[in-house]
Tab-separated table of C-alpha atoms and ligand atoms in Angstrom:
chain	number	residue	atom	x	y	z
A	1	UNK	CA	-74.035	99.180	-83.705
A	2	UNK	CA	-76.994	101.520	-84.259
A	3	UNK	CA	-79.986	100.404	-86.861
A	4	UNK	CA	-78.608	102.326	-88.816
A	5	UNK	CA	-75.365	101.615	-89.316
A	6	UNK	CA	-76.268	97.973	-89.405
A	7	UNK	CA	-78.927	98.619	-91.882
A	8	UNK	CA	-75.758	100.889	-94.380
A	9	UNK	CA	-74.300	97.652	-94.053
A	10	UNK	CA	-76.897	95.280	-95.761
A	11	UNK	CA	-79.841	97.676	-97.112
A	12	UNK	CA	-81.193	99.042	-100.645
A	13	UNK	CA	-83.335	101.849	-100.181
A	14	UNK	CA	-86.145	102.695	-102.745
A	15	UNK	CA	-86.016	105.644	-104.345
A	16	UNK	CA	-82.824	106.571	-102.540
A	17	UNK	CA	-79.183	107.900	-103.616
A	18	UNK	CA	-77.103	105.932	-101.088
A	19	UNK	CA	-74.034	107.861	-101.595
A	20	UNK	CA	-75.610	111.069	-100.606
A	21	UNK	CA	-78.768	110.513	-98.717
A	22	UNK	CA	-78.691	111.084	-95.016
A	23	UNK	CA	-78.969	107.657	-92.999
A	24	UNK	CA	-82.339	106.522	-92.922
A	25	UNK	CA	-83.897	107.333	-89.829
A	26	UNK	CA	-84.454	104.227	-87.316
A	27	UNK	CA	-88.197	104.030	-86.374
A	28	UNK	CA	-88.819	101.631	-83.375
A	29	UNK	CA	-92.240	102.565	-82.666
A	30	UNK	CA	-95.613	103.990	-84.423
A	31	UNK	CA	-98.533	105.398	-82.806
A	32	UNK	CA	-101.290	107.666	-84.213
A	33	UNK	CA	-99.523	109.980	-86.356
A	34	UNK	CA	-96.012	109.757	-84.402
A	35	UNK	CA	-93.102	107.695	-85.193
A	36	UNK	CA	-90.424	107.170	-82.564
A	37	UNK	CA	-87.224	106.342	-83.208
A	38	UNK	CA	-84.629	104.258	-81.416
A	39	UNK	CA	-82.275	107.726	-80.544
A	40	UNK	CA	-85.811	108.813	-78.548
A	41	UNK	CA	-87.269	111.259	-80.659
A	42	UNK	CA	-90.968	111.861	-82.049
A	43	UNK	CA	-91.293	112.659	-85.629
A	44	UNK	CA	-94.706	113.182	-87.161
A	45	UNK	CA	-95.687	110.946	-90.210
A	46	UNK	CA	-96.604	114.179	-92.419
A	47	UNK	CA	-96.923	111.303	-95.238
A	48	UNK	CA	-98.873	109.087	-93.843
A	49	UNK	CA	-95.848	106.257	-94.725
A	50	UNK	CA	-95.687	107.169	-98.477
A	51	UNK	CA	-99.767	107.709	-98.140
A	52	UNK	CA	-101.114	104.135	-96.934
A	53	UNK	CA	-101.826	105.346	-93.788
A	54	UNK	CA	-104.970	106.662	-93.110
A	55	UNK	CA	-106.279	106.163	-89.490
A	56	UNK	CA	-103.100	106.196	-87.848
A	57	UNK	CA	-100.162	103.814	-86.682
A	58	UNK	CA	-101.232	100.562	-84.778
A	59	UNK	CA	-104.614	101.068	-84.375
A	60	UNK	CA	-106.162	98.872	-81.474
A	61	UNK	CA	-108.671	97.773	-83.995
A	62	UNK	CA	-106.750	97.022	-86.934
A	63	UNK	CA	-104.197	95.338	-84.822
A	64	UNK	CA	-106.714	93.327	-83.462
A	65	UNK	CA	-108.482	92.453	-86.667
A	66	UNK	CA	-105.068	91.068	-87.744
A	67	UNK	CA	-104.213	89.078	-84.786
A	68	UNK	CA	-107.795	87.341	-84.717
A	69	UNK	CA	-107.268	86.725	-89.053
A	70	UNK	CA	-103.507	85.097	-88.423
A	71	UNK	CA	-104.797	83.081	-85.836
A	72	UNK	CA	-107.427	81.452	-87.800
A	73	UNK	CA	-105.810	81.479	-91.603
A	74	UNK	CA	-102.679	83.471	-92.827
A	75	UNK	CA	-102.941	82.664	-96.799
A	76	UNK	CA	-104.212	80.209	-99.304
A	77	UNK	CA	-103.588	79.603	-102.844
A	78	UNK	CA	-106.673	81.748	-104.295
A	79	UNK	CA	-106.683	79.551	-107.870
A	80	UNK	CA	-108.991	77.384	-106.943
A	81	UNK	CA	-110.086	78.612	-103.278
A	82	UNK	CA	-111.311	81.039	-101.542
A	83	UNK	CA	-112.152	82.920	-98.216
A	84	UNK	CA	-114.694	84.707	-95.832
A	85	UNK	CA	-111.779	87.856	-95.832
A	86	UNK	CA	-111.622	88.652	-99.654
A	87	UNK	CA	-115.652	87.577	-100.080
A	88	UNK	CA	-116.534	89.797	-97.568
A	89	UNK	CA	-113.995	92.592	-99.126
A	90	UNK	CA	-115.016	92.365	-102.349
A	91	UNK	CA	-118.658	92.534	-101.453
A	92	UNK	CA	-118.037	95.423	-98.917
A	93	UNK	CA	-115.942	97.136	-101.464
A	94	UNK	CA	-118.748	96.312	-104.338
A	95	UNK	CA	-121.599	98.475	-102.325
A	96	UNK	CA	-119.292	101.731	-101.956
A	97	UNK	CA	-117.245	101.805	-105.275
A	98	UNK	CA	-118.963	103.960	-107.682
A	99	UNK	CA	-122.055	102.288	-108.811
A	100	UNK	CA	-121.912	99.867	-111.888
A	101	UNK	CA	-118.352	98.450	-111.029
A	102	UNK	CA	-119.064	94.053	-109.670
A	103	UNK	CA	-116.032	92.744	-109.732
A	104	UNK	CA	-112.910	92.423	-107.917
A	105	UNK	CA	-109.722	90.881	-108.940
A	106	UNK	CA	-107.045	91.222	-106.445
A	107	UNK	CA	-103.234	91.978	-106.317
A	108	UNK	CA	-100.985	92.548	-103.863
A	109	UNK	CA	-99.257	96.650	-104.573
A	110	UNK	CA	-100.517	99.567	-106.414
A	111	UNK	CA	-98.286	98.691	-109.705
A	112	UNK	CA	-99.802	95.164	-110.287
A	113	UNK	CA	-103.264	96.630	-109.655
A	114	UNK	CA	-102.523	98.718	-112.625
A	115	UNK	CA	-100.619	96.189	-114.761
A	116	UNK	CA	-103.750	94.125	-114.426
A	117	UNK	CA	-105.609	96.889	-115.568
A	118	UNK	CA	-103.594	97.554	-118.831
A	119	UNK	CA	-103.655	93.930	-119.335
A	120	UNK	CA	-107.455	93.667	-118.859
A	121	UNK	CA	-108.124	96.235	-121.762
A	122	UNK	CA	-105.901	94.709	-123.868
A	123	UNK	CA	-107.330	91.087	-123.618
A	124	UNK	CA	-110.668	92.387	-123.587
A	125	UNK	CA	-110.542	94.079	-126.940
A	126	UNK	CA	-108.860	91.247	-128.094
A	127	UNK	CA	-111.694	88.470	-126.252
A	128	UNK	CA	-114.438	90.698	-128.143
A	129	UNK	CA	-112.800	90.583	-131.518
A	130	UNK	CA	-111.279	93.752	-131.880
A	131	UNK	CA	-107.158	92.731	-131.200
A	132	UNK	CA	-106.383	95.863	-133.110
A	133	UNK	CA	-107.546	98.013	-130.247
A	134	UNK	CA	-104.206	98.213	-128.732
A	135	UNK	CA	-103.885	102.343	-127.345
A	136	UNK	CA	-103.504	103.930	-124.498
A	137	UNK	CA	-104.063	107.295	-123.803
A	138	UNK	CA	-102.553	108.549	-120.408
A	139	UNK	CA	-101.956	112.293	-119.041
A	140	UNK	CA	-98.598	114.344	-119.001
A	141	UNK	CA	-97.261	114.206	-115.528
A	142	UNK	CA	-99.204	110.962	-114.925
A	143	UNK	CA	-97.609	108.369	-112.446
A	144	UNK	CA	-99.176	104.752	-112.281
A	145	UNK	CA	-96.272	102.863	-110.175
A	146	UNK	CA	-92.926	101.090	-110.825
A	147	UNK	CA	-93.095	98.048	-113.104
A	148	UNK	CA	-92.761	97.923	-116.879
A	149	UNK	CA	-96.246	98.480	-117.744
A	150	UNK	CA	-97.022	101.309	-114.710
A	151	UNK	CA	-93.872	103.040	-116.319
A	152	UNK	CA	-94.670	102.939	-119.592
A	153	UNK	CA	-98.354	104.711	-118.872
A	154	UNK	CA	-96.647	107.127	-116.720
A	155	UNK	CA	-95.072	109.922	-117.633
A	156	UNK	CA	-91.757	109.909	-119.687
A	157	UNK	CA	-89.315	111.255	-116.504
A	158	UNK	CA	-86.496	110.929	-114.356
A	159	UNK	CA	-88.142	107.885	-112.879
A	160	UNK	CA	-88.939	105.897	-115.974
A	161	UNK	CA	-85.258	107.480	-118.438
A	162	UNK	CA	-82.890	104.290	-117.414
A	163	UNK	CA	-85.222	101.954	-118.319
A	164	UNK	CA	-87.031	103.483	-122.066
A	165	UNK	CA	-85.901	100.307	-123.772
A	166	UNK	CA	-88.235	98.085	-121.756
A	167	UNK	CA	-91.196	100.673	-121.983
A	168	UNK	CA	-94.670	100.209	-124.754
A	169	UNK	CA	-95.565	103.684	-125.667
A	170	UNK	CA	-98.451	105.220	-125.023
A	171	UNK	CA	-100.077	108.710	-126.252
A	172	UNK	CA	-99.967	111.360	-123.650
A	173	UNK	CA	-102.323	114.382	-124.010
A	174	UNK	CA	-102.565	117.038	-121.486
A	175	UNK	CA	-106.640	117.879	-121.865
A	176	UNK	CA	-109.660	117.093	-123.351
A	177	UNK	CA	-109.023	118.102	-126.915
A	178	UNK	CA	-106.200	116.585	-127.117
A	179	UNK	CA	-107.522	113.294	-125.819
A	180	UNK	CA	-110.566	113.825	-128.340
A	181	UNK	CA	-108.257	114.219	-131.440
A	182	UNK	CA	-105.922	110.994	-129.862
A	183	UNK	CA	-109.676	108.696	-130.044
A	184	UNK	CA	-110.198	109.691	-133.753
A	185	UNK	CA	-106.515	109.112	-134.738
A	186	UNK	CA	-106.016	105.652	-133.077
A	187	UNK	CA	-107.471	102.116	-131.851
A	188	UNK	CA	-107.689	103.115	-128.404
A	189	UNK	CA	-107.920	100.228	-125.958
A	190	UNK	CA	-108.332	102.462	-123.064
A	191	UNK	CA	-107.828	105.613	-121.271
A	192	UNK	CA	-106.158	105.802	-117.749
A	193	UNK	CA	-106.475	108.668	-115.234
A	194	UNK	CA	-105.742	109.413	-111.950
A	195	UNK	CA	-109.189	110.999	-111.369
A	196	UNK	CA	-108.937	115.030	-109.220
A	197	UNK	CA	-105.264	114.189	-108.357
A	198	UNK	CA	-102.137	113.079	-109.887
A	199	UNK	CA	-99.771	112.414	-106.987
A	200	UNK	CA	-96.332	111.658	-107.717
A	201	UNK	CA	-96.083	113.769	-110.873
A	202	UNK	CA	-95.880	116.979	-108.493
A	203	UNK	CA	-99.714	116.971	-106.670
A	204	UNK	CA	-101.764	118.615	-109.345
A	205	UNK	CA	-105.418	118.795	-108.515
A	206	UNK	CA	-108.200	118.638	-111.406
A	207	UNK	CA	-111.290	119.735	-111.970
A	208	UNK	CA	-114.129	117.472	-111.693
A	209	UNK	CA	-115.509	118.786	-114.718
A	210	UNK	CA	-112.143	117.018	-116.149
A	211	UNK	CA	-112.577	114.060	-114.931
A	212	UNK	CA	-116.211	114.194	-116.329
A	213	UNK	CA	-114.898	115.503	-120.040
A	214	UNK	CA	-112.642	111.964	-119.564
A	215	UNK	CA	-115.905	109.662	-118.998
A	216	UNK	CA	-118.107	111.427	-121.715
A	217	UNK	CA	-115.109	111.152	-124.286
A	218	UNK	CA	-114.649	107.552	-123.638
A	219	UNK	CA	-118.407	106.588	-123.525
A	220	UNK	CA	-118.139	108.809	-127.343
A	221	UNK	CA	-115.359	106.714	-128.544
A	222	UNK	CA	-116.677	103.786	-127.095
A	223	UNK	CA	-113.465	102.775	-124.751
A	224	UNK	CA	-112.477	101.853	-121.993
A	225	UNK	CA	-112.028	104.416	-118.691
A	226	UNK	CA	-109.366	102.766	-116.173
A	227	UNK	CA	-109.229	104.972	-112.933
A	228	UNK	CA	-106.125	104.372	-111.202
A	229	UNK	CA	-107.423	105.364	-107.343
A	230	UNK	CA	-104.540	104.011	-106.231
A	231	UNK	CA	-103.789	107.570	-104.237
A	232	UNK	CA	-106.877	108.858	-104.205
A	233	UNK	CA	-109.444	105.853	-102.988
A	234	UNK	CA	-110.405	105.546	-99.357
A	235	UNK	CA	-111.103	109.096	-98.473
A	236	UNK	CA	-107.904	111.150	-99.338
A	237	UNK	CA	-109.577	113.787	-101.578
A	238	UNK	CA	-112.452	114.443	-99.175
A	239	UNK	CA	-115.173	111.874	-100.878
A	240	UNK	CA	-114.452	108.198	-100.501
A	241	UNK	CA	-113.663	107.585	-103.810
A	242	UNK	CA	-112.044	110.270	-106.007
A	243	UNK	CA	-114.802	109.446	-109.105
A	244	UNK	CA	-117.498	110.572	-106.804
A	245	UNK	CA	-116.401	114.361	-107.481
A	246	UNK	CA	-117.642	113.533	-110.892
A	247	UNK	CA	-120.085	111.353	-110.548
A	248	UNK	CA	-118.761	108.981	-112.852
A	249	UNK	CA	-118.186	105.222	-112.953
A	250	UNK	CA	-115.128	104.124	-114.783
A	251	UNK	CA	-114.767	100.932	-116.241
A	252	UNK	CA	-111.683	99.885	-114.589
A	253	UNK	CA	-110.525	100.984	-110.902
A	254	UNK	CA	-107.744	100.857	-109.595
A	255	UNK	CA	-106.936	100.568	-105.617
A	256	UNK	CA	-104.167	99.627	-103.225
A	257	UNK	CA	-102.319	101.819	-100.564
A	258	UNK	CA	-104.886	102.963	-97.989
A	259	UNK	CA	-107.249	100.038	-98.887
A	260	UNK	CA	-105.415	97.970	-95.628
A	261	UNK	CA	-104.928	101.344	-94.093
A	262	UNK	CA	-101.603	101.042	-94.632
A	263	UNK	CA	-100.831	97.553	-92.766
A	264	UNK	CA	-100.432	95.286	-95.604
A	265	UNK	CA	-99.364	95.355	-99.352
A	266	UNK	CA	-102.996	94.368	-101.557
A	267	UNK	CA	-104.400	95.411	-104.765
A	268	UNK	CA	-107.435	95.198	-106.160
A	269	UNK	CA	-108.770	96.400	-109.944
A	270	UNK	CA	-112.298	96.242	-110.123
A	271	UNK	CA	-114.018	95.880	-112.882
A	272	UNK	CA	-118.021	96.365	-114.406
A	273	UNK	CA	-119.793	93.590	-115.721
A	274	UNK	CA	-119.333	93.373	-119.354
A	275	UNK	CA	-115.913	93.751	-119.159
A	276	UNK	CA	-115.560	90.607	-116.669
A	277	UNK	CA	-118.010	88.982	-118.875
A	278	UNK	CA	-115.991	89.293	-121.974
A	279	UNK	CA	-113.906	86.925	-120.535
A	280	UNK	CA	-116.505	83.822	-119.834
A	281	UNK	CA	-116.053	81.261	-122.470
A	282	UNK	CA	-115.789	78.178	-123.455
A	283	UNK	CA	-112.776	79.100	-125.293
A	284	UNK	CA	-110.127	78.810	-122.399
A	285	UNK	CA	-107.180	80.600	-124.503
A	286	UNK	CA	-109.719	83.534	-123.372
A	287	UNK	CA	-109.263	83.933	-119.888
A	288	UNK	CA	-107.487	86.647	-117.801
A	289	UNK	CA	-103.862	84.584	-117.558
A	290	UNK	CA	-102.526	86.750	-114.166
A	291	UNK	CA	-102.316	86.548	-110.738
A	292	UNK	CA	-99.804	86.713	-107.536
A	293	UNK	CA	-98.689	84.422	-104.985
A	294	UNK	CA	-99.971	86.567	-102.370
A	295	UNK	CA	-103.349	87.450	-104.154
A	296	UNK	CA	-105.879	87.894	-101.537
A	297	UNK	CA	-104.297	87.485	-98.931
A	298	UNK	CA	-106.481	87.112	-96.010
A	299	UNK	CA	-104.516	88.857	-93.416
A	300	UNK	CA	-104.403	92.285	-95.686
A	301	UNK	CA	-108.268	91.528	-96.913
A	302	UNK	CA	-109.388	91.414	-92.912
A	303	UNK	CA	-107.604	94.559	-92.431
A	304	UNK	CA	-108.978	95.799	-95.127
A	305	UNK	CA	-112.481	94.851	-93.778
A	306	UNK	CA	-111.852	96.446	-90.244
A	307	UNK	CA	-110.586	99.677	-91.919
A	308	UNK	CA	-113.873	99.737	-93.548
A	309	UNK	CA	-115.639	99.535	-90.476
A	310	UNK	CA	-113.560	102.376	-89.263
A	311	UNK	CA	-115.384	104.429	-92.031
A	312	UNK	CA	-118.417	102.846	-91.648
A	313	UNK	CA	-118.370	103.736	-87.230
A	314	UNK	CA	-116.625	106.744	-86.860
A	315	UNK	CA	-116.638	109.900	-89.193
A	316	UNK	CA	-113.439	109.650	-90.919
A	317	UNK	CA	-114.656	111.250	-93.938
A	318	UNK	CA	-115.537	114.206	-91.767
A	319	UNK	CA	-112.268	114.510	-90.356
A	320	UNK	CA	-111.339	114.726	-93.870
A	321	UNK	CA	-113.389	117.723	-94.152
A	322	UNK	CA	-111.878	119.395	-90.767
A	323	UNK	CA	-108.427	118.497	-92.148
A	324	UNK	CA	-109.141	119.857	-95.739
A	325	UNK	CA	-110.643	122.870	-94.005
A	326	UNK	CA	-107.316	123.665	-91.753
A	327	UNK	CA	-104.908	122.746	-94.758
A	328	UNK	CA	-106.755	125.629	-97.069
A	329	UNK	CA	-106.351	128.278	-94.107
A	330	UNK	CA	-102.714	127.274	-93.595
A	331	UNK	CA	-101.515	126.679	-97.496
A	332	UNK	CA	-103.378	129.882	-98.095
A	333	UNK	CA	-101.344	131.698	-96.122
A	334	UNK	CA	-98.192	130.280	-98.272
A	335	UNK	CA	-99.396	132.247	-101.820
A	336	UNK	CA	-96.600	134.704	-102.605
A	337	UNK	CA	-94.533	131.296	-102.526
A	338	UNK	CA	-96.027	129.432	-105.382
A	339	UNK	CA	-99.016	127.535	-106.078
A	340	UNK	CA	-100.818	126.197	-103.962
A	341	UNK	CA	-103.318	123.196	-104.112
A	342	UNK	CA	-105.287	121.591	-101.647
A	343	UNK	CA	-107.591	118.613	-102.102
A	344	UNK	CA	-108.911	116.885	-99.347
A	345	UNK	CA	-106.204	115.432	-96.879
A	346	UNK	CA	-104.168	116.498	-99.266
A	347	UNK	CA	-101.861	119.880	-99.243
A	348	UNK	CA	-99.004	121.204	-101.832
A	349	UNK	CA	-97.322	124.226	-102.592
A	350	UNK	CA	-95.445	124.222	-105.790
A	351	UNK	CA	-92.223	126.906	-104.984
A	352	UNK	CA	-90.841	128.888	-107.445
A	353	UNK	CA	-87.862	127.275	-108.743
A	354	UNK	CA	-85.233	128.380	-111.388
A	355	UNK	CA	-84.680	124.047	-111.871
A	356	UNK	CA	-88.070	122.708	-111.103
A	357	UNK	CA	-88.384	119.149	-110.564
A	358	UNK	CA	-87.764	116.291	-109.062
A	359	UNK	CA	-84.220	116.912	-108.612
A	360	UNK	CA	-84.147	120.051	-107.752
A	361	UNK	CA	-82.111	120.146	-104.404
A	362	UNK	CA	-84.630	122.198	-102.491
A	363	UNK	CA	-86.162	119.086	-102.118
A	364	UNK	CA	-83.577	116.987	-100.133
A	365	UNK	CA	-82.779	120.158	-97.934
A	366	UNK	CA	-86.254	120.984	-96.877
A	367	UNK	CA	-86.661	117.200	-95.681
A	368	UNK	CA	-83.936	117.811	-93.396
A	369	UNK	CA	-84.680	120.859	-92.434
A	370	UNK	CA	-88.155	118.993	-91.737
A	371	UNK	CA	-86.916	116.505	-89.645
A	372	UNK	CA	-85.427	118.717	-87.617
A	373	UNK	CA	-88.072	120.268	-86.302
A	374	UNK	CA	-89.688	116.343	-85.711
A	375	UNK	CA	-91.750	116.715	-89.352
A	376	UNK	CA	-91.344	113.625	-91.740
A	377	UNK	CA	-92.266	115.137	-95.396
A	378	UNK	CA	-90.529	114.441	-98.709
A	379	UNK	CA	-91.245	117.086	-101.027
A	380	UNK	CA	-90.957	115.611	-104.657
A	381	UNK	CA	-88.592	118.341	-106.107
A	382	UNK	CA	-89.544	121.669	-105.797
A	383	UNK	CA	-93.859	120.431	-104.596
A	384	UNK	CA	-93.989	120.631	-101.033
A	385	UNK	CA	-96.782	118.733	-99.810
A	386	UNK	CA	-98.341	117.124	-96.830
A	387	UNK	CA	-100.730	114.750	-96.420
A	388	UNK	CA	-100.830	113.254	-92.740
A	389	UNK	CA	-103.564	110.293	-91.519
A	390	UNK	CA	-106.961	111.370	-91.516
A	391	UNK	CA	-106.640	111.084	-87.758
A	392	UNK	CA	-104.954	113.851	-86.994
A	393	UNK	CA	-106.208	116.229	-84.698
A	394	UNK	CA	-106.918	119.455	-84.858
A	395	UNK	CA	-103.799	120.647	-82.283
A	396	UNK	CA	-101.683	118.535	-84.430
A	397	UNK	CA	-102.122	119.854	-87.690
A	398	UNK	CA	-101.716	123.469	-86.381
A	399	UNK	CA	-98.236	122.042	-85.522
A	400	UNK	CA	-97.556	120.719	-88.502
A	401	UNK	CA	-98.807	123.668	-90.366
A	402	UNK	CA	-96.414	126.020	-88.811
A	403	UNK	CA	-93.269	124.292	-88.953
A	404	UNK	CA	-94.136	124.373	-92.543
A	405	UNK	CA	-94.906	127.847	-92.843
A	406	UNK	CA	-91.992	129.003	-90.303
A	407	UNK	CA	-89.257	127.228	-92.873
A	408	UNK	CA	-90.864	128.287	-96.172
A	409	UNK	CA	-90.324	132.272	-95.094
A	410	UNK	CA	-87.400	131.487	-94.216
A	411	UNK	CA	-86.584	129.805	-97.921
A	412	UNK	CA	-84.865	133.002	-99.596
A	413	UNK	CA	-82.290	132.405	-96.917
A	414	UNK	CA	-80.770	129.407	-98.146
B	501	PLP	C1	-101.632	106.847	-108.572
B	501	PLP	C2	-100.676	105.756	-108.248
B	501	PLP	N1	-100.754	104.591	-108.919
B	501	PLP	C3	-99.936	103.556	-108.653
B	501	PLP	C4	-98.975	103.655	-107.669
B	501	PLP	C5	-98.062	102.481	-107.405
B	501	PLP	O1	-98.369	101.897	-106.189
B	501	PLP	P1	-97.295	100.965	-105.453
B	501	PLP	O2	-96.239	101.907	-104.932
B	501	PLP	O3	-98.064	100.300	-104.362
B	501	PLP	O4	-96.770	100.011	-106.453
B	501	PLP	C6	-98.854	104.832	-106.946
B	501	PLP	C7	-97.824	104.957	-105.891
B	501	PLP	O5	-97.500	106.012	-105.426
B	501	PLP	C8	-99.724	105.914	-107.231
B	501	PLP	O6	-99.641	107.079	-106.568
């Protein structure tokens, strides 16, 4: 039996309609930007693995970083102990984050780096004497991740419907007077962006000037600004950390996906001072009650590190800029089709649609039609986008770029 019959047998795929999805496609193999599967054929990873991946499929160095890590220490309990990986991590991660934020508390996914976020606020209002302060104010469109609390901050959709009963709500605004009359009306225990990019809500790109309104507005109102980078940190939007466009420092950050480079699941939310020290106290009811099996574990924190030396030795952030360079000359091309946005390593094109999205079917078909042509993408509805490793090269993305362009002119065909 082939993979994949054997995995029809036993699997659950996320975000996946078994009845009608194609089989999943068997990858034995990664290198680079190419996956290989076991039927022999090369498919490019125009999603960098559901964007984790940043400089490429088993790198020597991050493979070797890993090896030397598992054969010293795989885990330890981290209540109560600690290690060289996620000291040296947190200190690394300290000097580049946006400047004010000291503290790391670690996770293991991009969801539980946000939960501990929303829980943070909450407990810190309540530490300083202010319990009432209980709001949050998120964007339309927003997407924070898959658990109760990530859902309930994201936006009200097709992802979060089956599951409204479990959900807190939240006040969703869609710009900066809206979020200004939201801070006068109620206790607001924080606000939560994702800064210059909101990702799974259909790749819409922001203005730093935005993302600056957001900081002023909270600093105003005297709130908290959570940040979830969870997409955007490490690089993807062409500055290492998606803040940096606005030169702001939120309270609150969020990270996970490309912070192992896409090896290993860990989350971190990092935090300024005063709102780690709001939780030093004699009073022990007062402290931050959360944490994961797997929190830092030191496999994922030493890749981590070595994918921070990758920045720190080679010029990934200017392949970034080559990449974001290529992408605006080959979206552009794509205009009469929709809208198009590039950030970055990131590119989408929003196609007209009489059903726009997520379920609209253009989505489903154009993956195929993708994969055909050896191009892994998964447009979310009607938003094509694609968003490769920052190691791509330059040959590579002109590949890429015109399998795209050669089956969106052919789109009134189908
Ligand atoms: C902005 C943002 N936050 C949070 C998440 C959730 O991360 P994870 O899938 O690791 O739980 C995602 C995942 O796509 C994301 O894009």
């Amino acid at each position: 039996m082939s993979l994949s019959d054997r995995d029809r047998a036993v699997l659950w795929h996320p975000y996946t309609q078994a009845l009608t999805a194609p089989a999943p496609i068997p990858i034995v193999r990664a290198e680079g930007v190419w996956l290989y599967t076991e039927d022999g054929r090369r498919i490019l990873d125009g999603i960098s693995s559901w964007w984790v991946n940043i400089h490429g499929h088993s790198h020597p160095k991050l493979n070797a970083a890993l090896a030397k890590q598992a054969g010293e220490m795989e885990h330890v309990v981290f209540a109560g102990c600690t290690h060289r990986p996620a000291v040296e991590l947190a200190e690394r991660l300290i000097e580049i984050l946006p400047p004010g934020l000291a503290r790391v508390f670690y996770s293991d996914n991009g969801s539980t780096a946000v939960e501990v976020a929303l829980k943070l606020a909450i407990q810190y209002w309540r530490n300083r004497g202010e319990p009432q302060r209980k709001t949050f104010i998120t964007l339309h469109n927003a997407y924070h991740g898959d658990t109760v609390g990530a859902m309930s901050a994201s936006e009200d959709s097709v992802f979060t419907q089956a599951f409204s009963t479990l959900l807190f709500s939240v006040e969703r605004v869609r710009g900066l007077d809206d979020m200004e009359r939201c801070l006068q009306a109620h206790p607001v225990a924080a606000v939560l962006i994702e800064p210059m990019l909101q990702g799974a809500g259909g790749m819409i790109v922001w203005p730093a000037e935005f993302v600056a309104g957001v900081r002023r507005l909270c600093d105003r109102y005297n709130t908290l600004l959570i940040a979830d980078e969870v997409l955007t940190g490490f690089g993807r939007t062409g500055k290492m950390f998606a803040c940096e466009h606005a030169e702001m420092t939120p309270d609150i950050i969020c990270l996970s996906k490309a912070l192992t480079a896409g090896y290993l699941p860990l989350g971190v939310t990092a935090t300024t001072a005063p709102v780690y020290e709001a939780f030093l106290s004699d009073d022990r009811t007062r402290t931050f009650f959360h944490g994961h099996s797997y929190t830092a574990n030191p496999l994922a924190c030493a890749v981590g590190l070595a994918s921070l030396d990758l920045f720190r030795d080679e010029a990934v952030l200017a392949n970034v800029a080559r990449l974001e360079r290529q992408l605006r000359a080959g979206f552009g091309l794509l205009r009469s089709m929709g809208d198009v946005r590039v950030i970055g390593g990131v590119a989408a094109i929003e196609l007209k649609s009489d059903k726009p999205g997520y379920l609209d079917q253009i989505g489903p078909r154009l993956a195929a039609a993708f994969l055909d042509r050896g191009l892994l993408l998964r447009p979310l509805g009607n938003v094509v986008y694609f968003m490769p490793p920052y190691c791509i090269s330059e040959s590579e993305t002109a590949w890429a770029l015109e399998q795209i362009d050669v089956l969106l002119r052919r789109l009134p065909l189908w």
